[in-house]
């Protein structure tokens, strides 16, 4: 029989409690070796706990920076409306209750603080998000929808709170789209890898982009509530906050995200229930991308597929390749409705799992994405003359030939991809598929810079993580 000393059981209890305290709130993110944490394998799996994050993430949404993040997402009418979203460390407010005020006006101003008090005020809506109880700080996520904006115009805005020092409040600007000419950065499968950050620094930030599109596997958070900081580090590296050296204002560039398997922790067509709680899914909590009755949607009203119209010329469909729901049925009918009612000259689609994949996939669900896509979606792309489709997931670079009805056709659709912004596979690992329909396939990190001149054509340039152009294609209109 074991004889316990008087201090034996308390010591064991302290040991167990200490171990549990040190390991609570575990987060594991693939392809994230370039942020603080314990990297445990060759794919850059980064492990961290709430205790570790308390010491390593001091500069992640600190209380003395209010707000700590500002970014824009797009509703359906992306020309005349915009969501402005911002995060606040609730410790910046008394009793961790914030009541931020949002004011805006058309035009550009210097970063001064004597000229915005007469600006128009917009309603601020606090998201349903709550930081997990294991974390050492609390986060508030807020959104504003601005409407009736003029095309190709600058708008200035400021966020304040009665509990903050507003004497140095940062003034931000948002520039609405020029419908005749715009530049888009597009890619997928990013994470917080060294490749991803090189791509930001050496390629994306070098171009005056008007929109950043990411086709899934955004931050590799695995839909874990404890992995929220994966988005923090990603948004810090994104060139979505651009300082104007003359006015000291910060221009906000909008983002447009489709969902992927690592965003929802689900593979295609698997019967995984996507939980909707105050902590998850982060993809929905952080990024409103559709309206609900013309207003900011609550968590349950935020969709997994949606469209953005940029005036009468550009339509963008963001689709879900069976991570949250089936491809056939309701989503296919919605695609048909969107395309059949569209008079847009240019139609773009973005999604994660590839249909015209360059490489043989390795999961049954991915095979079904191809089958259902070819059966249900591609005929609609062909019938309604889809211009460009951005596909991802395979971690390789690809540009297809123009494809219609499964063959090369000068009037067909261009398929670009295939998900290697921050993750690049060795081309030797790619068992080629659809070779007769591919123009080029490479195992390199890549992102597309797409300039759309609606009166002339679309210039698609692909760059690697060192800023070198690796491919280019001009599509006259």
PDB file of N, CA and C in Angstrom, residues 28-110:
ATOM      1  N   UNK A  28      -2.681  24.600 -32.951  1.00  0.00           N
ATOM      2  CA  UNK A  28      -1.741  24.056 -33.921  1.00  0.00           C
ATOM      3  C   UNK A  28      -2.085  24.540 -35.314  1.00  0.00           C
ATOM      4  N   UNK A  29      -1.168  25.260 -35.946  1.00  0.00           N
ATOM      5  CA  UNK A  29      -1.381  25.802 -37.297  1.00  0.00           C
ATOM      6  C   UNK A  29      -0.295  25.297 -38.234  1.00  0.00           C
ATOM      7  N   UNK A  30      -0.701  24.690 -39.335  1.00  0.00           N
ATOM      8  CA  UNK A  30       0.267  24.287 -40.352  1.00  0.00           C
ATOM      9  C   UNK A  30       0.843  25.514 -41.064  1.00  0.00           C
ATOM     10  N   UNK A  31       2.020  25.328 -41.666  1.00  0.00           N
ATOM     11  CA  UNK A  31       2.656  26.338 -42.508  1.00  0.00           C
ATOM     12  C   UNK A  31       2.711  27.700 -41.795  1.00  0.00           C
ATOM     13  N   UNK A  32       3.166  27.670 -40.564  1.00  0.00           N
ATOM     14  CA  UNK A  32       3.211  28.886 -39.745  1.00  0.00           C
ATOM     15  C   UNK A  32       4.512  28.964 -38.964  1.00  0.00           C
ATOM     16  N   UNK A  33       5.600  28.577 -39.614  1.00  0.00           N
ATOM     17  CA  UNK A  33       6.887  28.540 -38.913  1.00  0.00           C
ATOM     18  C   UNK A  33       7.475  29.930 -38.689  1.00  0.00           C
ATOM     19  N   UNK A  34       6.866  30.963 -39.292  1.00  0.00           N
ATOM     20  CA  UNK A  34       7.464  32.289 -39.233  1.00  0.00           C
ATOM     21  C   UNK A  34       6.836  33.174 -38.155  1.00  0.00           C
ATOM     22  N   UNK A  35       6.104  32.560 -37.204  1.00  0.00           N
ATOM     23  CA  UNK A  35       5.543  33.318 -36.090  1.00  0.00           C
ATOM     24  C   UNK A  35       5.946  32.627 -34.784  1.00  0.00           C
ATOM     25  N   UNK A  36       5.860  33.303 -33.638  1.00  0.00           N
ATOM     26  CA  UNK A  36       6.274  32.683 -32.371  1.00  0.00           C
ATOM     27  C   UNK A  36       5.502  31.403 -32.070  1.00  0.00           C
ATOM     28  N   UNK A  37       6.215  30.432 -31.519  1.00  0.00           N
ATOM     29  CA  UNK A  37       5.608  29.156 -31.178  1.00  0.00           C
ATOM     30  C   UNK A  37       6.627  28.043 -31.339  1.00  0.00           C
ATOM     31  N   UNK A  38       6.180  26.826 -31.124  1.00  0.00           N
ATOM     32  CA  UNK A  38       7.041  25.659 -31.220  1.00  0.00           C
ATOM     33  C   UNK A  38       6.773  24.962 -32.548  1.00  0.00           C
ATOM     34  N   UNK A  39       7.739  25.004 -33.462  1.00  0.00           N
ATOM     35  CA  UNK A  39       7.586  24.363 -34.768  1.00  0.00           C
ATOM     36  C   UNK A  39       7.966  22.890 -34.625  1.00  0.00           C
ATOM     37  N   UNK A  40       7.032  21.995 -34.958  1.00  0.00           N
ATOM     38  CA  UNK A  40       7.216  20.593 -34.609  1.00  0.00           C
ATOM     39  C   UNK A  40       7.399  19.655 -35.800  1.00  0.00           C
ATOM     40  N   UNK A  41       7.214  20.141 -37.037  1.00  0.00           N
ATOM     41  CA  UNK A  41       7.435  19.245 -38.173  1.00  0.00           C
ATOM     42  C   UNK A  41       7.848  20.043 -39.405  1.00  0.00           C
ATOM     43  N   UNK A  42       8.117  19.302 -40.490  1.00  0.00           N
ATOM     44  CA  UNK A  42       8.647  19.919 -41.704  1.00  0.00           C
ATOM     45  C   UNK A  42       7.626  20.776 -42.431  1.00  0.00           C
ATOM     46  N   UNK A  43       6.334  20.606 -42.126  1.00  0.00           N
ATOM     47  CA  UNK A  43       5.309  21.423 -42.768  1.00  0.00           C
ATOM     48  C   UNK A  43       5.064  22.720 -42.006  1.00  0.00           C
ATOM     49  N   UNK A  44       5.901  23.005 -41.035  1.00  0.00           N
ATOM     50  CA  UNK A  44       5.767  24.260 -40.307  1.00  0.00           C
ATOM     51  C   UNK A  44       4.629  24.274 -39.317  1.00  0.00           C
ATOM     52  N   UNK A  45       4.236  23.099 -38.801  1.00  0.00           N
ATOM     53  CA  UNK A  45       3.206  23.049 -37.766  1.00  0.00           C
ATOM     54  C   UNK A  45       3.678  23.814 -36.538  1.00  0.00           C
ATOM     55  N   UNK A  46       2.929  24.843 -36.171  1.00  0.00           N
ATOM     56  CA  UNK A  46       3.300  25.720 -35.072  1.00  0.00           C
ATOM     57  C   UNK A  46       2.360  25.468 -33.905  1.00  0.00           C
ATOM     58  N   UNK A  47       2.920  25.064 -32.769  1.00  0.00           N
ATOM     59  CA  UNK A  47       2.131  24.823 -31.563  1.00  0.00           C
ATOM     60  C   UNK A  47       2.354  25.960 -30.576  1.00  0.00           C
ATOM     61  N   UNK A  48       1.262  26.404 -29.984  1.00  0.00           N
ATOM     62  CA  UNK A  48       1.370  27.399 -28.924  1.00  0.00           C
ATOM     63  C   UNK A  48       0.258  27.147 -27.917  1.00  0.00           C
ATOM     64  N   UNK A  49       0.446  27.629 -26.706  1.00  0.00           N
ATOM     65  CA  UNK A  49      -0.572  27.544 -25.665  1.00  0.00           C
ATOM     66  C   UNK A  49      -0.923  28.961 -25.223  1.00  0.00           C
ATOM     67  N   UNK A  50      -1.994  29.088 -24.466  1.00  0.00           N
ATOM     68  CA  UNK A  50      -2.386  30.407 -23.984  1.00  0.00           C
ATOM     69  C   UNK A  50      -1.264  31.037 -23.159  1.00  0.00           C
ATOM     70  N   UNK A  51      -0.590  30.223 -22.350  1.00  0.00           N
ATOM     71  CA  UNK A  51       0.513  30.725 -21.533  1.00  0.00           C
ATOM     72  C   UNK A  51       1.649  31.246 -22.407  1.00  0.00           C
ATOM     73  N   UNK A  52       1.998  30.513 -23.459  1.00  0.00           N
ATOM     74  CA  UNK A  52       3.050  30.966 -24.367  1.00  0.00           C
ATOM     75  C   UNK A  52       2.639  32.259 -25.067  1.00  0.00           C
ATOM     76  N   UNK A  53       1.390  32.312 -25.525  1.00  0.00           N
ATOM     77  CA  UNK A  53       0.932  33.499 -26.244  1.00  0.00           C
ATOM     78  C   UNK A  53       0.934  34.740 -25.358  1.00  0.00           C
ATOM     79  N   UNK A  54       0.725  34.537 -24.073  1.00  0.00           N
ATOM     80  CA  UNK A  54       0.740  35.660 -23.139  1.00  0.00           C
ATOM     81  C   UNK A  54       2.089  36.371 -23.155  1.00  0.00           C
ATOM     82  N   UNK A  55       3.161  35.626 -23.378  1.00  0.00           N
ATOM     83  CA  UNK A  55       4.506  36.201 -23.357  1.00  0.00           C
ATOM     84  C   UNK A  55       5.048  36.528 -24.749  1.00  0.00           C
ATOM     85  N   UNK A  56       4.594  35.816 -25.774  1.00  0.00           N
ATOM     86  CA  UNK A  56       5.157  36.034 -27.114  1.00  0.00           C
ATOM     87  C   UNK A  56       4.360  37.018 -27.954  1.00  0.00           C
ATOM     88  N   UNK A  57       3.103  37.267 -27.573  1.00  0.00           N
ATOM     89  CA  UNK A  57       2.231  38.070 -28.435  1.00  0.00           C
ATOM     90  C   UNK A  57       1.899  39.426 -27.823  1.00  0.00           C
ATOM     91  N   UNK A  58       2.880  40.043 -27.188  1.00  0.00           N
ATOM     92  CA  UNK A  58       2.646  41.328 -26.538  1.00  0.00           C
ATOM     93  C   UNK A  58       2.200  42.402 -27.534  1.00  0.00           C
ATOM     94  N   UNK A  59       2.646  42.276 -28.783  1.00  0.00           N
ATOM     95  CA  UNK A  59       2.308  43.285 -29.783  1.00  0.00           C
ATOM     96  C   UNK A  59       1.089  42.907 -30.616  1.00  0.00           C
ATOM     97  N   UNK A  60       0.409  41.835 -30.224  1.00  0.00           N
ATOM     98  CA  UNK A  60      -0.802  41.425 -30.924  1.00  0.00           C
ATOM     99  C   UNK A  60      -1.999  42.076 -30.242  1.00  0.00           C
ATOM    100  N   UNK A  61      -2.584  43.047 -30.904  1.00  0.00           N
ATOM    101  CA  UNK A  61      -3.741  43.787 -30.398  1.00  0.00           C
ATOM    102  C   UNK A  61      -3.519  44.306 -28.976  1.00  0.00           C
ATOM    103  N   UNK A  62      -2.497  45.141 -28.772  1.00  0.00           N
ATOM    104  CA  UNK A  62      -2.251  45.680 -27.428  1.00  0.00           C
ATOM    105  C   UNK A  62      -3.307  46.721 -27.054  1.00  0.00           C
ATOM    106  N   UNK A  63      -3.491  46.911 -25.762  1.00  0.00           N
ATOM    107  CA  UNK A  63      -4.518  47.830 -25.272  1.00  0.00           C
ATOM    108  C   UNK A  63      -4.181  49.287 -25.550  1.00  0.00           C
ATOM    109  N   UNK A  64      -2.902  49.592 -25.770  1.00  0.00           N
ATOM    110  CA  UNK A  64      -2.523  50.990 -25.998  1.00  0.00           C
ATOM    111  C   UNK A  64      -2.598  51.395 -27.462  1.00  0.00           C
ATOM    112  N   UNK A  65      -3.063  50.504 -28.331  1.00  0.00           N
ATOM    113  CA  UNK A  65      -3.289  50.837 -29.739  1.00  0.00           C
ATOM    114  C   UNK A  65      -4.778  50.658 -30.002  1.00  0.00           C
ATOM    115  N   UNK A  66      -5.464  51.761 -30.247  1.00  0.00           N
ATOM    116  CA  UNK A  66      -6.924  51.700 -30.366  1.00  0.00           C
ATOM    117  C   UNK A  66      -7.380  52.411 -31.641  1.00  0.00           C
ATOM    118  N   UNK A  67      -8.045  51.673 -32.540  1.00  0.00           N
ATOM    119  CA  UNK A  67      -8.186  50.214 -32.552  1.00  0.00           C
ATOM    120  C   UNK A  67      -6.879  49.563 -32.964  1.00  0.00           C
ATOM    121  N   UNK A  68      -6.753  48.264 -32.690  1.00  0.00           N
ATOM    122  CA  UNK A  68      -5.476  47.602 -32.971  1.00  0.00           C
ATOM    123  C   UNK A  68      -5.407  47.063 -34.398  1.00  0.00           C
ATOM    124  N   UNK A  69      -6.547  46.780 -35.018  1.00  0.00           N
ATOM    125  CA  UNK A  69      -6.574  46.369 -36.428  1.00  0.00           C
ATOM    126  C   UNK A  69      -7.742  47.047 -37.104  1.00  0.00           C
ATOM    127  N   UNK A  70      -7.521  47.492 -38.330  1.00  0.00           N
ATOM    128  CA  UNK A  70      -8.592  48.027 -39.163  1.00  0.00           C
ATOM    129  C   UNK A  70      -8.459  47.396 -40.541  1.00  0.00           C
ATOM    130  N   UNK A  71      -9.538  46.870 -41.064  1.00  0.00           N
ATOM    131  CA  UNK A  71      -9.493  46.250 -42.389  1.00  0.00           C
ATOM    132  C   UNK A  71     -10.865  46.320 -43.020  1.00  0.00           C
ATOM    133  N   UNK A  72     -10.916  46.153 -44.330  1.00  0.00           N
ATOM    134  CA  UNK A  72     -12.168  46.279 -45.073  1.00  0.00           C
ATOM    135  C   UNK A  72     -12.515  44.970 -45.760  1.00  0.00           C
ATOM    136  N   UNK A  73     -13.807  44.642 -45.766  1.00  0.00           N
ATOM    137  CA  UNK A  73     -14.344  43.544 -46.566  1.00  0.00           C
ATOM    138  C   UNK A  73     -15.487  44.103 -47.391  1.00  0.00           C
ATOM    139  N   UNK A  74     -15.969  43.298 -48.338  1.00  0.00           N
ATOM    140  CA  UNK A  74     -16.915  43.818 -49.325  1.00  0.00           C
ATOM    141  C   UNK A  74     -18.270  43.137 -49.263  1.00  0.00           C
ATOM    142  N   UNK A  75     -19.361  43.910 -49.270  1.00  0.00           N
ATOM    143  CA  UNK A  75     -20.695  43.342 -49.426  1.00  0.00           C
ATOM    144  C   UNK A  75     -21.026  43.139 -50.899  1.00  0.00           C
ATOM    145  N   UNK A  76     -22.271  42.823 -51.196  1.00  0.00           N
ATOM    146  CA  UNK A  76     -22.659  42.513 -52.575  1.00  0.00           C
ATOM    147  C   UNK A  76     -22.428  43.692 -53.527  1.00  0.00           C
ATOM    148  N   UNK A  77     -22.819  44.876 -53.112  1.00  0.00           N
ATOM    149  CA  UNK A  77     -22.586  46.075 -53.911  1.00  0.00           C
ATOM    150  C   UNK A  77     -21.226  46.637 -53.532  1.00  0.00           C
ATOM    151  N   UNK A  78     -20.191  46.059 -54.118  1.00  0.00           N
ATOM    152  CA  UNK A  78     -18.822  46.392 -53.713  1.00  0.00           C
ATOM    153  C   UNK A  78     -18.350  47.731 -54.253  1.00  0.00           C
ATOM    154  N   UNK A  79     -19.127  48.340 -55.142  1.00  0.00           N
ATOM    155  CA  UNK A  79     -18.736  49.642 -55.664  1.00  0.00           C
ATOM    156  C   UNK A  79     -19.172  50.758 -54.735  1.00  0.00           C
ATOM    157  N   UNK A  80     -20.375  50.678 -54.227  1.00  0.00           N
ATOM    158  CA  UNK A  80     -20.958  51.786 -53.448  1.00  0.00           C
ATOM    159  C   UNK A  80     -21.063  51.507 -51.958  1.00  0.00           C
ATOM    160  N   UNK A  81     -20.611  50.315 -51.527  1.00  0.00           N
ATOM    161  CA  UNK A  81     -20.697  49.971 -50.116  1.00  0.00           C
ATOM    162  C   UNK A  81     -19.416  49.264 -49.682  1.00  0.00           C
ATOM    163  N   UNK A  82     -19.138  49.303 -48.385  1.00  0.00           N
ATOM    164  CA  UNK A  82     -17.971  48.609 -47.850  1.00  0.00           C
ATOM    165  C   UNK A  82     -18.192  48.333 -46.366  1.00  0.00           C
ATOM    166  N   UNK A  83     -17.679  47.198 -45.899  1.00  0.00           N
ATOM    167  CA  UNK A  83     -17.602  46.932 -44.466  1.00  0.00           C
ATOM    168  C   UNK A  83     -16.245  47.428 -43.965  1.00  0.00           C
ATOM    169  N   UNK A  84     -16.234  48.291 -42.961  1.00  0.00           N
ATOM    170  CA  UNK A  84     -15.004  48.638 -42.271  1.00  0.00           C
ATOM    171  C   UNK A  84     -15.048  47.909 -40.927  1.00  0.00           C
ATOM    172  N   UNK A  85     -14.043  47.079 -40.684  1.00  0.00           N
ATOM    173  CA  UNK A  85     -13.997  46.235 -39.487  1.00  0.00           C
ATOM    174  C   UNK A  85     -12.790  46.630 -38.637  1.00  0.00           C
ATOM    175  N   UNK A  86     -12.938  46.537 -37.333  1.00  0.00           N
ATOM    176  CA  UNK A  86     -11.799  46.845 -36.475  1.00  0.00           C
ATOM    177  C   UNK A  86     -11.873  46.046 -35.175  1.00  0.00           C
ATOM    178  N   UNK A  87     -10.683  45.779 -34.621  1.00  0.00           N
ATOM    179  CA  UNK A  87     -10.551  45.027 -33.378  1.00  0.00           C
ATOM    180  C   UNK A  87     -10.044  45.950 -32.277  1.00  0.00           C
ATOM    181  N   UNK A  88     -10.485  45.665 -31.061  1.00  0.00           N
ATOM    182  CA  UNK A  88     -10.070  46.453 -29.903  1.00  0.00           C
ATOM    183  C   UNK A  88      -9.758  45.506 -28.751  1.00  0.00           C
ATOM    184  N   UNK A  89      -8.615  45.724 -28.100  1.00  0.00           N
ATOM    185  CA  UNK A  89      -8.341  45.045 -26.839  1.00  0.00           C
ATOM    186  C   UNK A  89      -9.249  45.688 -25.789  1.00  0.00           C
ATOM    187  N   UNK A  90     -10.156  44.893 -25.231  1.00  0.00           N
ATOM    188  CA  UNK A  90     -11.172  45.463 -24.344  1.00  0.00           C
ATOM    189  C   UNK A  90     -10.595  46.077 -23.073  1.00  0.00           C
ATOM    190  N   UNK A  91      -9.346  45.772 -22.777  1.00  0.00           N
ATOM    191  CA  UNK A  91      -8.700  46.410 -21.620  1.00  0.00           C
ATOM    192  C   UNK A  91      -8.520  47.912 -21.829  1.00  0.00           C
ATOM    193  N   UNK A  92      -8.703  48.360 -23.077  1.00  0.00           N
ATOM    194  CA  UNK A  92      -8.587  49.783 -23.373  1.00  0.00           C
ATOM    195  C   UNK A  92      -9.793  50.568 -22.885  1.00  0.00           C
ATOM    196  N   UNK A  93     -10.827  49.861 -22.425  1.00  0.00           N
ATOM    197  CA  UNK A  93     -12.071  50.518 -22.014  1.00  0.00           C
ATOM    198  C   UNK A  93     -12.406  50.163 -20.566  1.00  0.00           C
ATOM    199  N   UNK A  94     -13.115  51.043 -19.902  1.00  0.00           N
ATOM    200  CA  UNK A  94     -13.492  50.816 -18.524  1.00  0.00           C
ATOM    201  C   UNK A  94     -14.369  49.578 -18.408  1.00  0.00           C
ATOM    202  N   UNK A  95     -14.002  48.735 -17.444  1.00  0.00           N
ATOM    203  CA  UNK A  95     -14.723  47.489 -17.193  1.00  0.00           C
ATOM    204  C   UNK A  95     -14.829  46.620 -18.453  1.00  0.00           C
ATOM    205  N   UNK A  96     -13.861  46.815 -19.383  1.00  0.00           N
ATOM    206  CA  UNK A  96     -13.786  46.035 -20.628  1.00  0.00           C
ATOM    207  C   UNK A  96     -15.072  46.142 -21.439  1.00  0.00           C
ATOM    208  N   UNK A  97     -15.696  47.306 -21.376  1.00  0.00           N
ATOM    209  CA  UNK A  97     -16.885  47.567 -22.190  1.00  0.00           C
ATOM    210  C   UNK A  97     -16.595  48.806 -23.038  1.00  0.00           C
ATOM    211  N   UNK A  98     -16.528  48.607 -24.348  1.00  0.00           N
ATOM    212  CA  UNK A  98     -16.207  49.702 -25.259  1.00  0.00           C
ATOM    213  C   UNK A  98     -17.462  50.174 -25.985  1.00  0.00           C
ATOM    214  N   UNK A  99     -17.477  51.468 -26.299  1.00  0.00           N
ATOM    215  CA  UNK A  99     -18.559  52.063 -27.085  1.00  0.00           C
ATOM    216  C   UNK A  99     -17.933  52.938 -28.168  1.00  0.00           C
ATOM    217  N   UNK A 100     -17.269  52.313 -29.142  1.00  0.00           N
ATOM    218  CA  UNK A 100     -16.550  53.104 -30.148  1.00  0.00           C
ATOM    219  C   UNK A 100     -17.488  53.918 -31.037  1.00  0.00           C
ATOM    220  N   UNK A 101     -16.988  55.038 -31.473  1.00  0.00           N
ATOM    221  CA  UNK A 101     -17.698  55.920 -32.393  1.00  0.00           C
ATOM    222  C   UNK A 101     -16.956  55.956 -33.720  1.00  0.00           C
ATOM    223  N   UNK A 102     -17.709  55.884 -34.810  1.00  0.00           N
ATOM    224  CA  UNK A 102     -17.124  55.875 -36.153  1.00  0.00           C
ATOM    225  C   UNK A 102     -17.656  57.083 -36.916  1.00  0.00           C
ATOM    226  N   UNK A 103     -16.742  57.940 -37.373  1.00  0.00           N
ATOM    227  CA  UNK A 103     -17.126  59.099 -38.169  1.00  0.00           C
ATOM    228  C   UNK A 103     -16.363  59.097 -39.498  1.00  0.00           C
ATOM    229  N   UNK A 104     -17.046  59.569 -40.536  1.00  0.00           N
ATOM    230  CA  UNK A 104     -16.421  59.542 -41.856  1.00  0.00           C
ATOM    231  C   UNK A 104     -16.921  60.710 -42.696  1.00  0.00           C
ATOM    232  N   UNK A 105     -16.181  60.989 -43.754  1.00  0.00           N
ATOM    233  CA  UNK A 105     -16.557  62.041 -44.694  1.00  0.00           C
ATOM    234  C   UNK A 105     -15.877  61.763 -46.029  1.00  0.00           C
ATOM    235  N   UNK A 106     -16.485  62.224 -47.097  1.00  0.00           N
ATOM    236  CA  UNK A 106     -15.855  62.072 -48.406  1.00  0.00           C
ATOM    237  C   UNK A 106     -14.699  63.047 -48.518  1.00  0.00           C
ATOM    238  N   UNK A 107     -13.605  62.568 -49.127  1.00  0.00           N
ATOM    239  CA  UNK A 107     -12.436  63.402 -49.325  1.00  0.00           C
ATOM    240  C   UNK A 107     -11.258  62.942 -48.482  1.00  0.00           C
ATOM    241  N   UNK A 108     -10.095  63.483 -48.792  1.00  0.00           N
ATOM    242  CA  UNK A 108      -8.870  63.185 -48.051  1.00  0.00           C
ATOM    243  C   UNK A 108      -8.531  64.355 -47.144  1.00  0.00           C
ATOM    244  N   UNK A 109      -7.995  64.062 -45.983  1.00  0.00           N
ATOM    245  CA  UNK A 109      -7.542  65.095 -45.055  1.00  0.00           C
ATOM    246  C   UNK A 109      -6.186  64.682 -44.499  1.00  0.00           C
ATOM    247  N   UNK A 110      -5.514  65.629 -43.877  1.00  0.00           N
ATOM    248  CA  UNK A 110      -4.287  65.288 -43.164  1.00  0.00           C
ATOM    249  C   UNK A 110      -4.652  64.576 -41.869  1.00  0.00           C
TER     250      UNK A 110
END
